[in-house]
Structures are given as C-alpha cells and as structure tokens.
Tab-separated table of C-alpha atoms and ligand atoms in Angstrom:
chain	number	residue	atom	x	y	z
G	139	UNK	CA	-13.988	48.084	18.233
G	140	UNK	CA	-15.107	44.549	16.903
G	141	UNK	CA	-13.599	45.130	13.996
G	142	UNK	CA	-10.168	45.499	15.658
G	143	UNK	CA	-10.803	42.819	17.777
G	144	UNK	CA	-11.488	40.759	14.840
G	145	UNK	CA	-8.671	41.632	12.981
G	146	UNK	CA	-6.363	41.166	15.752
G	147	UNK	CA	-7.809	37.801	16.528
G	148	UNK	CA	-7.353	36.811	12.672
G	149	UNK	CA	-4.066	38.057	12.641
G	150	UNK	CA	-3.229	36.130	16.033
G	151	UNK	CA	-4.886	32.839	14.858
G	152	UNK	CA	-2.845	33.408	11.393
G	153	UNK	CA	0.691	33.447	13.265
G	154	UNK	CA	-0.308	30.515	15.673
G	155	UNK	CA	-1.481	28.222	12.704
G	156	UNK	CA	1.112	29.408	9.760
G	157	UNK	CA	3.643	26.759	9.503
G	158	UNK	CA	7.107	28.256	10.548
G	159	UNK	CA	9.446	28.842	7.867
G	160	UNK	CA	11.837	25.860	9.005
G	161	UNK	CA	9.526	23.295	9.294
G	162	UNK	CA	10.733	20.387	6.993
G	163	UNK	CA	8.369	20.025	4.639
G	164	UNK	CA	6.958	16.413	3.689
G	165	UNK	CA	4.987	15.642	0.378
G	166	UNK	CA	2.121	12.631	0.664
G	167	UNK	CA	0.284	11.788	-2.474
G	168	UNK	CA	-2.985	9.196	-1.150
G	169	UNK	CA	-6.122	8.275	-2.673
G	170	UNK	CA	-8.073	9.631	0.521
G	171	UNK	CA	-10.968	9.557	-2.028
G	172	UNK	CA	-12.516	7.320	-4.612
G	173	UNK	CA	-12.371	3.754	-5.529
G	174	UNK	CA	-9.531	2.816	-3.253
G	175	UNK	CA	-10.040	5.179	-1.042
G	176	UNK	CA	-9.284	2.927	1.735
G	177	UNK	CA	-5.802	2.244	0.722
G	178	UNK	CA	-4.731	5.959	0.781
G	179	UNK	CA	-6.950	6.995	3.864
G	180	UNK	CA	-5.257	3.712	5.590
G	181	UNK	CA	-1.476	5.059	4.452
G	182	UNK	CA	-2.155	8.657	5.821
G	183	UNK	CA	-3.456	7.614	8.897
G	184	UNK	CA	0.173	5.736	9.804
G	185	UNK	CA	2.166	8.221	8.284
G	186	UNK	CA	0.632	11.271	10.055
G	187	UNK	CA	0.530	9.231	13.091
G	188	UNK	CA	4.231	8.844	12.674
G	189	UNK	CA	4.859	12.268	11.514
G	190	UNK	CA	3.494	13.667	14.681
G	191	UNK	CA	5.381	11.437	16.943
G	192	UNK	CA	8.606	12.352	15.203
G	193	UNK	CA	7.524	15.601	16.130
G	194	UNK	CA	6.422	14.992	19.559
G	195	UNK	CA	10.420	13.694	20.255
G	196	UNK	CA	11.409	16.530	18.649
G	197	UNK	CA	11.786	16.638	14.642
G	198	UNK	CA	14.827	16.182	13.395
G	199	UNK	CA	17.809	18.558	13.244
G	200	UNK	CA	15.997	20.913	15.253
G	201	UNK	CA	12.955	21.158	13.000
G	202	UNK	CA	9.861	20.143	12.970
G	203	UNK	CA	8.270	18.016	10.274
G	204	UNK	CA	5.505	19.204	8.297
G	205	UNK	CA	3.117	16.598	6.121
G	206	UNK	CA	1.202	17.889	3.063
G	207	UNK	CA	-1.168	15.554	1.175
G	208	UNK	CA	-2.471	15.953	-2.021
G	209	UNK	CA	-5.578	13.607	-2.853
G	210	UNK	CA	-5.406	11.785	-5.962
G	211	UNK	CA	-9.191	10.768	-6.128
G	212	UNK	CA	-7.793	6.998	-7.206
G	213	UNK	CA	-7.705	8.432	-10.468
G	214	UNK	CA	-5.359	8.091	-13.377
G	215	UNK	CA	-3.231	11.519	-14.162
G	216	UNK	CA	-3.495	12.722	-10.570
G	217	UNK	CA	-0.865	11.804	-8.940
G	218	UNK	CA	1.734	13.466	-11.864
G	219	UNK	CA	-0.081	16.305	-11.406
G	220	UNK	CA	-0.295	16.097	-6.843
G	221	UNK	CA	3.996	15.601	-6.831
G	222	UNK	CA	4.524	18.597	-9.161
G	223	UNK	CA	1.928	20.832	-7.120
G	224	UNK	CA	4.291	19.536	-3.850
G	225	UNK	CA	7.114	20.088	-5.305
G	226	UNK	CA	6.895	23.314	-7.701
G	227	UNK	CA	4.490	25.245	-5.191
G	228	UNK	CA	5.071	23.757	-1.238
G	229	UNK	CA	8.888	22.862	-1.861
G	230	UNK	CA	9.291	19.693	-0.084
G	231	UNK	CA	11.658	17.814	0.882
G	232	UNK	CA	10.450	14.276	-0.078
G	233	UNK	CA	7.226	12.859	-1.772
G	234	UNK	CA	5.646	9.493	0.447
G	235	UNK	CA	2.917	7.378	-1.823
G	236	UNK	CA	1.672	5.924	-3.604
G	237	UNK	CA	-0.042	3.129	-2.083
G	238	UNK	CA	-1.355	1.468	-5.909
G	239	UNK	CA	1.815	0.602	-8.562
G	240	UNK	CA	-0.254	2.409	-11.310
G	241	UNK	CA	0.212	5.731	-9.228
G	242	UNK	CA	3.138	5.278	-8.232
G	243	UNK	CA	5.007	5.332	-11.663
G	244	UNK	CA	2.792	8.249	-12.728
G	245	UNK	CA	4.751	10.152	-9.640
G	246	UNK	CA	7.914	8.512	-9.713
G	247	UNK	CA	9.086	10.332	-13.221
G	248	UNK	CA	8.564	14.042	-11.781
G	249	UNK	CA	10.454	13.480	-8.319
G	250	UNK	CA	13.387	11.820	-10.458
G	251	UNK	CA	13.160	14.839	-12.770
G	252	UNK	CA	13.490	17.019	-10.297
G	253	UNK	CA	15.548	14.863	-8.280
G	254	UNK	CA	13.265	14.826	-4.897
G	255	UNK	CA	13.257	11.809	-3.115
G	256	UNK	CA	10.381	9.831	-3.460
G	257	UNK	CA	9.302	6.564	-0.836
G	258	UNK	CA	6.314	4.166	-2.034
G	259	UNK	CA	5.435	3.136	1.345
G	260	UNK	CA	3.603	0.117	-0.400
G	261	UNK	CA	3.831	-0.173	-4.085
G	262	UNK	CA	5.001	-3.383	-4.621
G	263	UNK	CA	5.365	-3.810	-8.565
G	264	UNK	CA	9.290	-3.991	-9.457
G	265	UNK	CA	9.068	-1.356	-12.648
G	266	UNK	CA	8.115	1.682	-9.836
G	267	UNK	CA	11.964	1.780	-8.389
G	268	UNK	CA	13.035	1.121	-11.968
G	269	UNK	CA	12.262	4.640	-13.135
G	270	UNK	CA	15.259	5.991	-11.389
G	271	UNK	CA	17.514	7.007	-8.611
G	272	UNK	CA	15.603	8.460	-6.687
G	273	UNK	CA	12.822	6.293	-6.336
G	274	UNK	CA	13.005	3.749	-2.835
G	275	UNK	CA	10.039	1.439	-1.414
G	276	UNK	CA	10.163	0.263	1.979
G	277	UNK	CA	7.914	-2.781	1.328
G	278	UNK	CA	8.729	-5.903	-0.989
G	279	UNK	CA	8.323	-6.721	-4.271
G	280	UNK	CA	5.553	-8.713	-6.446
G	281	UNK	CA	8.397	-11.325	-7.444
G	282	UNK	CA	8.597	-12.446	-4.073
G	283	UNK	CA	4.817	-11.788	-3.250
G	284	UNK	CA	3.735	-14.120	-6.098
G	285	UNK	CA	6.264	-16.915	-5.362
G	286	UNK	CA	4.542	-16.507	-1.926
G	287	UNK	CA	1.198	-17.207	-3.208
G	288	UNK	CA	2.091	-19.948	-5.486
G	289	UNK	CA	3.349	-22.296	-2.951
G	290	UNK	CA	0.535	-21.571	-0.682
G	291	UNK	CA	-1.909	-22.777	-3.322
G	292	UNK	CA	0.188	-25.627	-4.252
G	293	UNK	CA	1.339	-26.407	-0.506
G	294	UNK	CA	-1.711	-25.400	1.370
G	295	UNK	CA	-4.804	-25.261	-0.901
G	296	UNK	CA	-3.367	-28.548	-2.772
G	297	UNK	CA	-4.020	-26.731	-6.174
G	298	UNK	CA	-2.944	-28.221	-9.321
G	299	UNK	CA	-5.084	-26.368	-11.501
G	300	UNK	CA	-5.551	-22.740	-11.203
G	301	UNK	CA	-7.347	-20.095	-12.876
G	302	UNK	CA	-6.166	-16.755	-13.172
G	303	UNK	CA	-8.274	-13.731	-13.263
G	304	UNK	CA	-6.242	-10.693	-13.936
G	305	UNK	CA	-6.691	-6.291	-14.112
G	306	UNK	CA	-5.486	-5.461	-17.312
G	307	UNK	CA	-5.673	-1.781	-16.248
G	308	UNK	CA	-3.255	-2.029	-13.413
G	309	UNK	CA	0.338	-2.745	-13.259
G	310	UNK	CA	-0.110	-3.977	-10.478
G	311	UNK	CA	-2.075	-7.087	-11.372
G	312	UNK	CA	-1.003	-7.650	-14.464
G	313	UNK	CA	2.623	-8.222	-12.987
G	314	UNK	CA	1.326	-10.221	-10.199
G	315	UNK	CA	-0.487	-12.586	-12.465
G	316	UNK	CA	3.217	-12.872	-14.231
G	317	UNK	CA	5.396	-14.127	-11.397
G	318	UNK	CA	2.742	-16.253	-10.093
G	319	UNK	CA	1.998	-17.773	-13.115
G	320	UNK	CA	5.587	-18.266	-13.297
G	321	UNK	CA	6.599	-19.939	-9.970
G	322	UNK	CA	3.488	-22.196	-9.869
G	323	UNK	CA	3.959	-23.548	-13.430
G	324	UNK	CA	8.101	-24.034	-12.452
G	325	UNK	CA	6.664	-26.163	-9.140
G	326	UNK	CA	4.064	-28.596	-11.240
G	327	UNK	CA	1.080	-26.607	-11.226
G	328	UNK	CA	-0.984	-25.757	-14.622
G	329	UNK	CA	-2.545	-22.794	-15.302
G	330	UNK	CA	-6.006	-24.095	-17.176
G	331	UNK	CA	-7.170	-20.629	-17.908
G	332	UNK	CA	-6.586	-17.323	-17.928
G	333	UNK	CA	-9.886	-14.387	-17.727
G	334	UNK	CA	-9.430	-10.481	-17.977
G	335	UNK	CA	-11.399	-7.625	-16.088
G	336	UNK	CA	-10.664	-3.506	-16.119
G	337	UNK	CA	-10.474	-1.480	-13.256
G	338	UNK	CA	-13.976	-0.247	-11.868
G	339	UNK	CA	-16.088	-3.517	-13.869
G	340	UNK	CA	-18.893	-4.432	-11.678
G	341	UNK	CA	-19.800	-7.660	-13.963
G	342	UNK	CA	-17.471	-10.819	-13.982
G	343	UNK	CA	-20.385	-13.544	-14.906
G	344	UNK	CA	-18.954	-14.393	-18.408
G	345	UNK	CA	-15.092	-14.973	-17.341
G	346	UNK	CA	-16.262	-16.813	-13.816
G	347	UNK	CA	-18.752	-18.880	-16.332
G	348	UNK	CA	-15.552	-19.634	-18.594
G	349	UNK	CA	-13.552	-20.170	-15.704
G	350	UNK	CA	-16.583	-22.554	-14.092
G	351	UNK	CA	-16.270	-24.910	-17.511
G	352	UNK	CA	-12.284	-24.721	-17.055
G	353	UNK	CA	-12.511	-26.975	-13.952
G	354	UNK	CA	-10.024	-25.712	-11.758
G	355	UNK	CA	-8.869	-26.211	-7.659
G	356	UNK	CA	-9.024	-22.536	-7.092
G	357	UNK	CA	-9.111	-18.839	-8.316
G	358	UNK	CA	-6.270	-16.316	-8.389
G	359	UNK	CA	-7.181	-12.706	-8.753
G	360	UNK	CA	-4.548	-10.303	-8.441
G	361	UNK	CA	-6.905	-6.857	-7.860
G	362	UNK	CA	-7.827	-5.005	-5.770
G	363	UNK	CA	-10.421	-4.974	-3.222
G	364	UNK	CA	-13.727	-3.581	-5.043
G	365	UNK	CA	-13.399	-6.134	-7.895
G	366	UNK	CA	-12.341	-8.890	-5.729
G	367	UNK	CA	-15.115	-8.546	-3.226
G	368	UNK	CA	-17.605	-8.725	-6.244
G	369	UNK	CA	-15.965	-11.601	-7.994
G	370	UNK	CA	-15.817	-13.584	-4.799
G	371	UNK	CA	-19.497	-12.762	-4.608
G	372	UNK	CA	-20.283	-13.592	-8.580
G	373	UNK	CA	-18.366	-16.913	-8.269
G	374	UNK	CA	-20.703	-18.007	-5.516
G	375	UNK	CA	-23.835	-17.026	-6.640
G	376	UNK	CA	-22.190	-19.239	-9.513
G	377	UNK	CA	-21.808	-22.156	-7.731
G	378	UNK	CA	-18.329	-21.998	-7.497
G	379	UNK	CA	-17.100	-23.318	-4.547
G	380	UNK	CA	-13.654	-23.557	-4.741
G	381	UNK	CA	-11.017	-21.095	-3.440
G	382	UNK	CA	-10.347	-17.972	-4.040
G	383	UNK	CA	-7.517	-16.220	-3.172
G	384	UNK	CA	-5.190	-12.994	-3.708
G	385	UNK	CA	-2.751	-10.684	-3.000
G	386	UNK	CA	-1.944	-7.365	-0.651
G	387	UNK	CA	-4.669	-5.473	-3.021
G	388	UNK	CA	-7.772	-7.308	-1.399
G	389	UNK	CA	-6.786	-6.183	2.008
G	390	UNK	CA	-9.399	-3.168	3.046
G	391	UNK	CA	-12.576	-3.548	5.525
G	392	UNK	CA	-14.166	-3.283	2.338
G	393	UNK	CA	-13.731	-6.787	1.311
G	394	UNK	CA	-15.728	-7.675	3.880
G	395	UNK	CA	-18.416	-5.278	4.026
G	396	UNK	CA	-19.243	-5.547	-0.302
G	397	UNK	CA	-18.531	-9.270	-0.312
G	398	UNK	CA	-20.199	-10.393	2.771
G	399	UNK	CA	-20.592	-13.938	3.510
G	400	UNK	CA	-19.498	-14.966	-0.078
G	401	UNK	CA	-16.036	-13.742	1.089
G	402	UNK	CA	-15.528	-16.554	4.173
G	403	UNK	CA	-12.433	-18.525	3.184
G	404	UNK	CA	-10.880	-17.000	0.957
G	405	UNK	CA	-6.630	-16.059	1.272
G	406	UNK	CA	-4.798	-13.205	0.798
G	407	UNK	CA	-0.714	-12.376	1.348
G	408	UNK	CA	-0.137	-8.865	2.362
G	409	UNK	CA	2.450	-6.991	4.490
G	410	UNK	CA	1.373	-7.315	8.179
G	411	UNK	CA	-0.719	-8.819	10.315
G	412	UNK	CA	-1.871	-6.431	13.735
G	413	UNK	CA	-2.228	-9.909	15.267
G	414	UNK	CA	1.478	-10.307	15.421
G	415	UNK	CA	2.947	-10.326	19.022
G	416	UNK	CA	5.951	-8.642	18.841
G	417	UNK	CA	6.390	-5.769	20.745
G	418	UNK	CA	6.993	-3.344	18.172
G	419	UNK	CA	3.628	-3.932	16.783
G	420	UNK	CA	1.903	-4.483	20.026
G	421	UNK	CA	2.844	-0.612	21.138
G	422	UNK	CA	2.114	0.878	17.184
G	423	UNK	CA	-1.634	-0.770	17.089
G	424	UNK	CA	-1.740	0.348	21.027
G	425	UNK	CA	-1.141	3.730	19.638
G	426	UNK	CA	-2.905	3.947	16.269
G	427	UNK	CA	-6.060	2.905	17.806
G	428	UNK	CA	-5.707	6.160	20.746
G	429	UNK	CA	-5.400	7.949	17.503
G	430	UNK	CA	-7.774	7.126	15.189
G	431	UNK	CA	-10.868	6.102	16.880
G	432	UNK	CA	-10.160	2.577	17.664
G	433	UNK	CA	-9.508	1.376	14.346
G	434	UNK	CA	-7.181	-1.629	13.994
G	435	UNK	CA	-4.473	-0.925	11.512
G	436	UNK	CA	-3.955	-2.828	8.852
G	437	UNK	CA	-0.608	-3.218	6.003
G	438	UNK	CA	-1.125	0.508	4.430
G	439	UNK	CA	-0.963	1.974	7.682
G	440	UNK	CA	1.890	0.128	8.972
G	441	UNK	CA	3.893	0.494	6.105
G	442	UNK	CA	2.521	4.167	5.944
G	443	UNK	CA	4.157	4.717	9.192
G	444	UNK	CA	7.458	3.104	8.372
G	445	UNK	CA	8.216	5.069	5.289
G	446	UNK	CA	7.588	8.499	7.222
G	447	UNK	CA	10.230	7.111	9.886
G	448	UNK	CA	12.817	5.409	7.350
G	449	UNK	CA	12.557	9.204	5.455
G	450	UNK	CA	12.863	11.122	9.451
G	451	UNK	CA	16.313	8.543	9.583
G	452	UNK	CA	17.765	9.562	6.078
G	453	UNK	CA	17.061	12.934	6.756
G	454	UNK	CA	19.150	13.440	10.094
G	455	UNK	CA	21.650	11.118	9.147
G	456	UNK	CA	21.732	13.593	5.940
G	457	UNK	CA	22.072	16.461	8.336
G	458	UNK	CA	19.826	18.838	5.958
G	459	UNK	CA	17.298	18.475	3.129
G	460	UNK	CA	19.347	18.490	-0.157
G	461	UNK	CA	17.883	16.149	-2.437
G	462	UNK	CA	21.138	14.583	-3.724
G	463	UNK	CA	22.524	14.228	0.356
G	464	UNK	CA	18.787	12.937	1.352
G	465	UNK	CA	18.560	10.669	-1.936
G	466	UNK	CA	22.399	9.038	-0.386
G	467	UNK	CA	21.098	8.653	2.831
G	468	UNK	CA	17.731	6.915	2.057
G	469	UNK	CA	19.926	4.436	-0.394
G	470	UNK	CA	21.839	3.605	2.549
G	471	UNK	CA	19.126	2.507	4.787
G	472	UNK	CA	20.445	-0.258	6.651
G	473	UNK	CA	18.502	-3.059	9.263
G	474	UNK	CA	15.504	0.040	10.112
G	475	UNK	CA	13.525	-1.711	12.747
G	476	UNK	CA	9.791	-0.387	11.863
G	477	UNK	CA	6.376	-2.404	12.413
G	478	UNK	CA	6.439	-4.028	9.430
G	479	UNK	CA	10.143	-5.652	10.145
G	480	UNK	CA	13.785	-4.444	9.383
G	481	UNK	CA	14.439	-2.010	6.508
G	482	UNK	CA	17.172	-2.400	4.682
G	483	UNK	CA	17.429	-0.464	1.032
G	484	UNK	CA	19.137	-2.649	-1.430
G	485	UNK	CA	20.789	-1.738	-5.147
G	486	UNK	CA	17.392	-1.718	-6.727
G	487	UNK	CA	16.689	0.458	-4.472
G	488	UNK	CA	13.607	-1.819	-2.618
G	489	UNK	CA	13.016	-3.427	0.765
G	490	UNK	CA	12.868	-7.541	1.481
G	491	UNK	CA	10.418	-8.150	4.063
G	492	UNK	CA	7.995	-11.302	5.597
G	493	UNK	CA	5.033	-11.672	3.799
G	494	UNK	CA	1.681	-13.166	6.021
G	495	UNK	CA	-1.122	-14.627	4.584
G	496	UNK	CA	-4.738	-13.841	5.928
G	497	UNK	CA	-7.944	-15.697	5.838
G	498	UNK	CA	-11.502	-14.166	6.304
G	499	UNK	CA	-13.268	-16.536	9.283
G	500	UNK	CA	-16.245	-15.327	10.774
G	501	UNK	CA	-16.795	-11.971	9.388
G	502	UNK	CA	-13.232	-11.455	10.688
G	503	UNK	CA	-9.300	-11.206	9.009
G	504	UNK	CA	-7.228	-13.570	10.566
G	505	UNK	CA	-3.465	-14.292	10.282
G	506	UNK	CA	-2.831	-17.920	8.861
G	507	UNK	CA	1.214	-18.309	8.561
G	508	UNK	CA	3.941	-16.037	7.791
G	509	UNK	CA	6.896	-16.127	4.962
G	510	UNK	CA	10.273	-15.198	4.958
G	511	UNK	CA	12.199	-14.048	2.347
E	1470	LIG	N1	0.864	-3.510	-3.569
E	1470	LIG	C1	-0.257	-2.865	-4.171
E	1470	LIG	C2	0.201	-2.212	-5.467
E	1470	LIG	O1	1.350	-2.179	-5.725
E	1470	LIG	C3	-0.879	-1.841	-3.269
E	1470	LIG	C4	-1.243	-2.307	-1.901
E	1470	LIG	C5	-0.307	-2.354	-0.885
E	1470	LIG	C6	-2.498	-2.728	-1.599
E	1470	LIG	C7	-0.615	-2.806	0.397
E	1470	LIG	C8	-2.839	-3.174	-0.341
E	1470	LIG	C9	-1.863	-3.252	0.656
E	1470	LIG	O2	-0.550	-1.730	-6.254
C-alpha cells in the first residue's frame, strides 16, 4: 500500500515538475562558482528574473520559456564544453553568457558551428562578436569603454602620467589596456609604465614597487575584481596614494569586502548604475530586490536581464525557434528599451550604450557621472 502510494506520488511529482515538451528551451553558461563567481551568480539572477516574468505574461508564441544553466566554475575550457552539453543534449534554442570576454570566445565558436544563436549579455571585448554570425552582445564595447576612462583620468583625475597594470591572461584586460592606452596618449597623456599580473596572482608588491619609482598621477588596472581589490590594497600598504581606477571588471560586492578601506576612492566605468532615476530602472531594482532577498542589482544583472528579453523579442518577432530565422531577428534588434538603455544591434553585430562611472565612498558604490556614446 505505501509502496503504491509512493510510486504514484513519484510518478505525480514527475509529470508536475517535467518540463513540457514545448517549452522553449534557453541555454545560460555563468560562472555561478569560482573566482568570479559573482559575475555569473549576478547575470543569472537578472536573467532568470526576466525569464520568469516573460513567463508570467505569458511566453512567447504560446510557449513557455525554459532557462538551463551550465556552471563554468570561472574556469578555462568550461564554457566550450557547457554550450555543446546545451546544445547537443538539452537542444536549445539560444545560448545567454558569458559574462568574462575569455569565456565568451571559448563559447562563441560552437554556437556559430552549429549555428545557435548566442547573446553575451556583458562581454565587452570587440574579438567575441568577431567570431561569427551568430554571435550578438547587448552591452558595449571596450573601444568605447576605454576612451571613457581615458578622459575621465585626464578630465577628472587631472592625470598626465599613468601607469598601467594589465591581466595578461584575459582578453579582456589586455584589450582594455590597448584602447586606453591609445585614447589617453592621442589626448596628451603619457603612459610612464606599463606592469603585468596573471589571473588568480595574489602578490603585486614588485610591479606596484616599479610602478611606485615610475612616479605617476594614478593607476589603471583593467581586471577584474579579486586582483583589483588586492592591488588597491598592496598599493596602500605601499604608500601609494594616488588613484586607482578601472573598468566594468572591478564591479562585484567583493571589491569592497577583500579590499576594505584601502578601496575608498577609487573609479570604475561599468554598465549601470541602480541609482539611476528613471523609471525603467526604478521598477527592475523594485523587483529584483522582492526576488532575490533584497539585494541591489548591479551591471551583470541588469544586463543579464536585458539579453533574456532582447532574445524573448527576436524570438516572437521570429515566430519559431529556427536558428537561421532567430539569428535574423536578433540582428535586427532595433531601439529595445531594457534597464540598461535602448538596444539596438548594429553590423558588428554589438550594442552602443551609456557608460557610468562609480566611486567607492563610505564603504558604499556610488554613481559619479554618466557617458554617452
Ligand atoms: N566586460 C567584462 C569582460 O568582458 C565582464 C564584465 C561585465 C564584468 C560587466 C563586470 C561587469 O570580460
């Protein structure tokens, strides 16, 4: 009798929770784990917030949306191997990720292969749409993001002389360094020297030492969050007192909680700030925080969320799932209003958006200015 009862119940449970056969199925590839975890866990919290309010309004073309994510641990050769798993074995329709540029061109080669869509919600170096067709972004590129920062040092930090502190491990970094390097040198401003770190070094003492000698007006380090919060750290305990600043990769809670009080003043550009007043972001951080505990969402989770809704677009204005159709429809992408601005898709298949700077006062992010295109 319990036995029956038990198998009925299973096979009860099994029907309620299988996914039906017409959901439309959604690949995410995240680093919910490991050294950046907070940039995937960020992303998948405001695309699954946005997948179930598509769903909540209805799906699209009668369907509901499905989201599988794969975890890449924020290591190197996942992510190849998370898009083929989604697309060989679950069939979807279109891949969402990755967050980091280094990921993102190790997925970008299998969904053109197999011609799946693919949308980096964040990745902003320009080679990651370069691998083909199929590959969009819905954020903008490190061109623009780097001739961003190098008027703000040379406009607002009044930096002549700059030293630059770059990844060599991530593509990300190294092609920030490039077009920063490039626009503040063009506007007057001399690079005195130039440092190298890896991805996952924990010791920076000899290049901030080399870079102390240099004499500079500030530091640039285009890296990500783990590294930056220690360098900021190193550099002070260093006696360096000057600026430091950096791009969309320093923006997790993390900087704050590893650098600490070393980390008060310094700058970074990035996507979004949930300060903004406009109505479309009042109502998404209104309803991120119901959904996730309070938390405050910052430019992975908004752009997160608008890559899940510019896909939910192409794919009813597509009227089906075909990768060719969808691929069409997510080219032609035109004026998307999202949280983090308009999206329009343009030949190189990227987005051209405001970037904000941020400054860390009081333990606290805060928005400093914004910068259009
Ligand atoms: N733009 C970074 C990259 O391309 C990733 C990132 C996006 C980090 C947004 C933080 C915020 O690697």
């Amino acid at each position: 009798m319990l036995k029956q009862f038990l198998i009925l119940s299973c096979l009860a449970m099994s029907t309620a929770v299988l996914p039906a056969a017409d959901n439309i199925k959604v690949g995410e590839v995240a680093s919910l784990t490991g050294k950046e975890a907070a940039f995937g866990q960020s992303s998948h919290k405001g695309t699954l917030l946005a997948i179930e309010e598509l769903n909540a309004a209805g799906g699209a073309l009668g369907r509901q949306f499905e989201l599988l994510t794969e975890d890449n641990q924020s290591k190197a050769g996942e992510s190849a191997t998370a898009a083929k798993k989604l697309i060989s074995r679950d069939k979807v329709a279109a891949l969402l990720g990755e967050v980091a540029s280094s990921r993102s061109r190790e997925m970008a080669p299998i969904a053109q292969n197999m011609k799946i869509p693919m949308i980096s919600p964040s990745s902003t170096n320009p080679t990651v749409t370069e691998i083909g067709n199929y590959i969009f972004r819905v954020c903008f590129i490190d061109p623009f993001q780097g001739t961003v920062l190098a008027k703000f040092a040379l406009g607002t930090l009044h930096a002549k002389r700059v030293a630059v502190l770059t990844s060599v491990s991530s593509a990300y970094s190294v092609g920030l360094a490039k077009y920063f390097k490039e626009t503040f040198a063009a506007n007057g401003g001399t690079i005195a020297i130039e440092q190298k770190f890896s991805e996952g070094d924990k010791d920076f003492r000899a290049q901030l030492t080399a870079i102390k000698a240099a004499s500079v007006d500030a530091i640039f380090v285009p890296g990500y969050y783990t590294e930056a919060a220690l360098i900021t750290k190193q550099a002070r305990e260093l006696d360096l007192s000057i600026p430091l600043f950096g791009g969309d990769g320093w923006e997790a809670p993390q900087l704050i909680e590893i650098g600490g009080k070393a980390v008060e003043g310094v700058y970074y550009s990035t996507h979004y700030s949930p300060e903004n007043q406009t109505p479309a972001v009042v109502a998404f951080v209104k309803k991120f925080q119901a959904r996730w505990n309070g938390e405050i969402p910052d430019a992975m989770a908004a752009l997160g969320y608008d890559s899940a809704l510019v896909l939910a677009d192409a794919i009813t204005r597509a009227g089906g799932t075909e990768g060719a159709k969808l691929r069409d429809m997510i080219a032609a992408t035109k004026d998307f209003v999202g949280v983090t601005g308009k999206t329009t898709i343009d030949a190189q298949r990227n987005a051209s958006k405001s970037a904000v700077i941020i400054t860390v006062k009081d333990g606290r992010f805060q928005f400093v200015q914004s910068v259009a295109p």
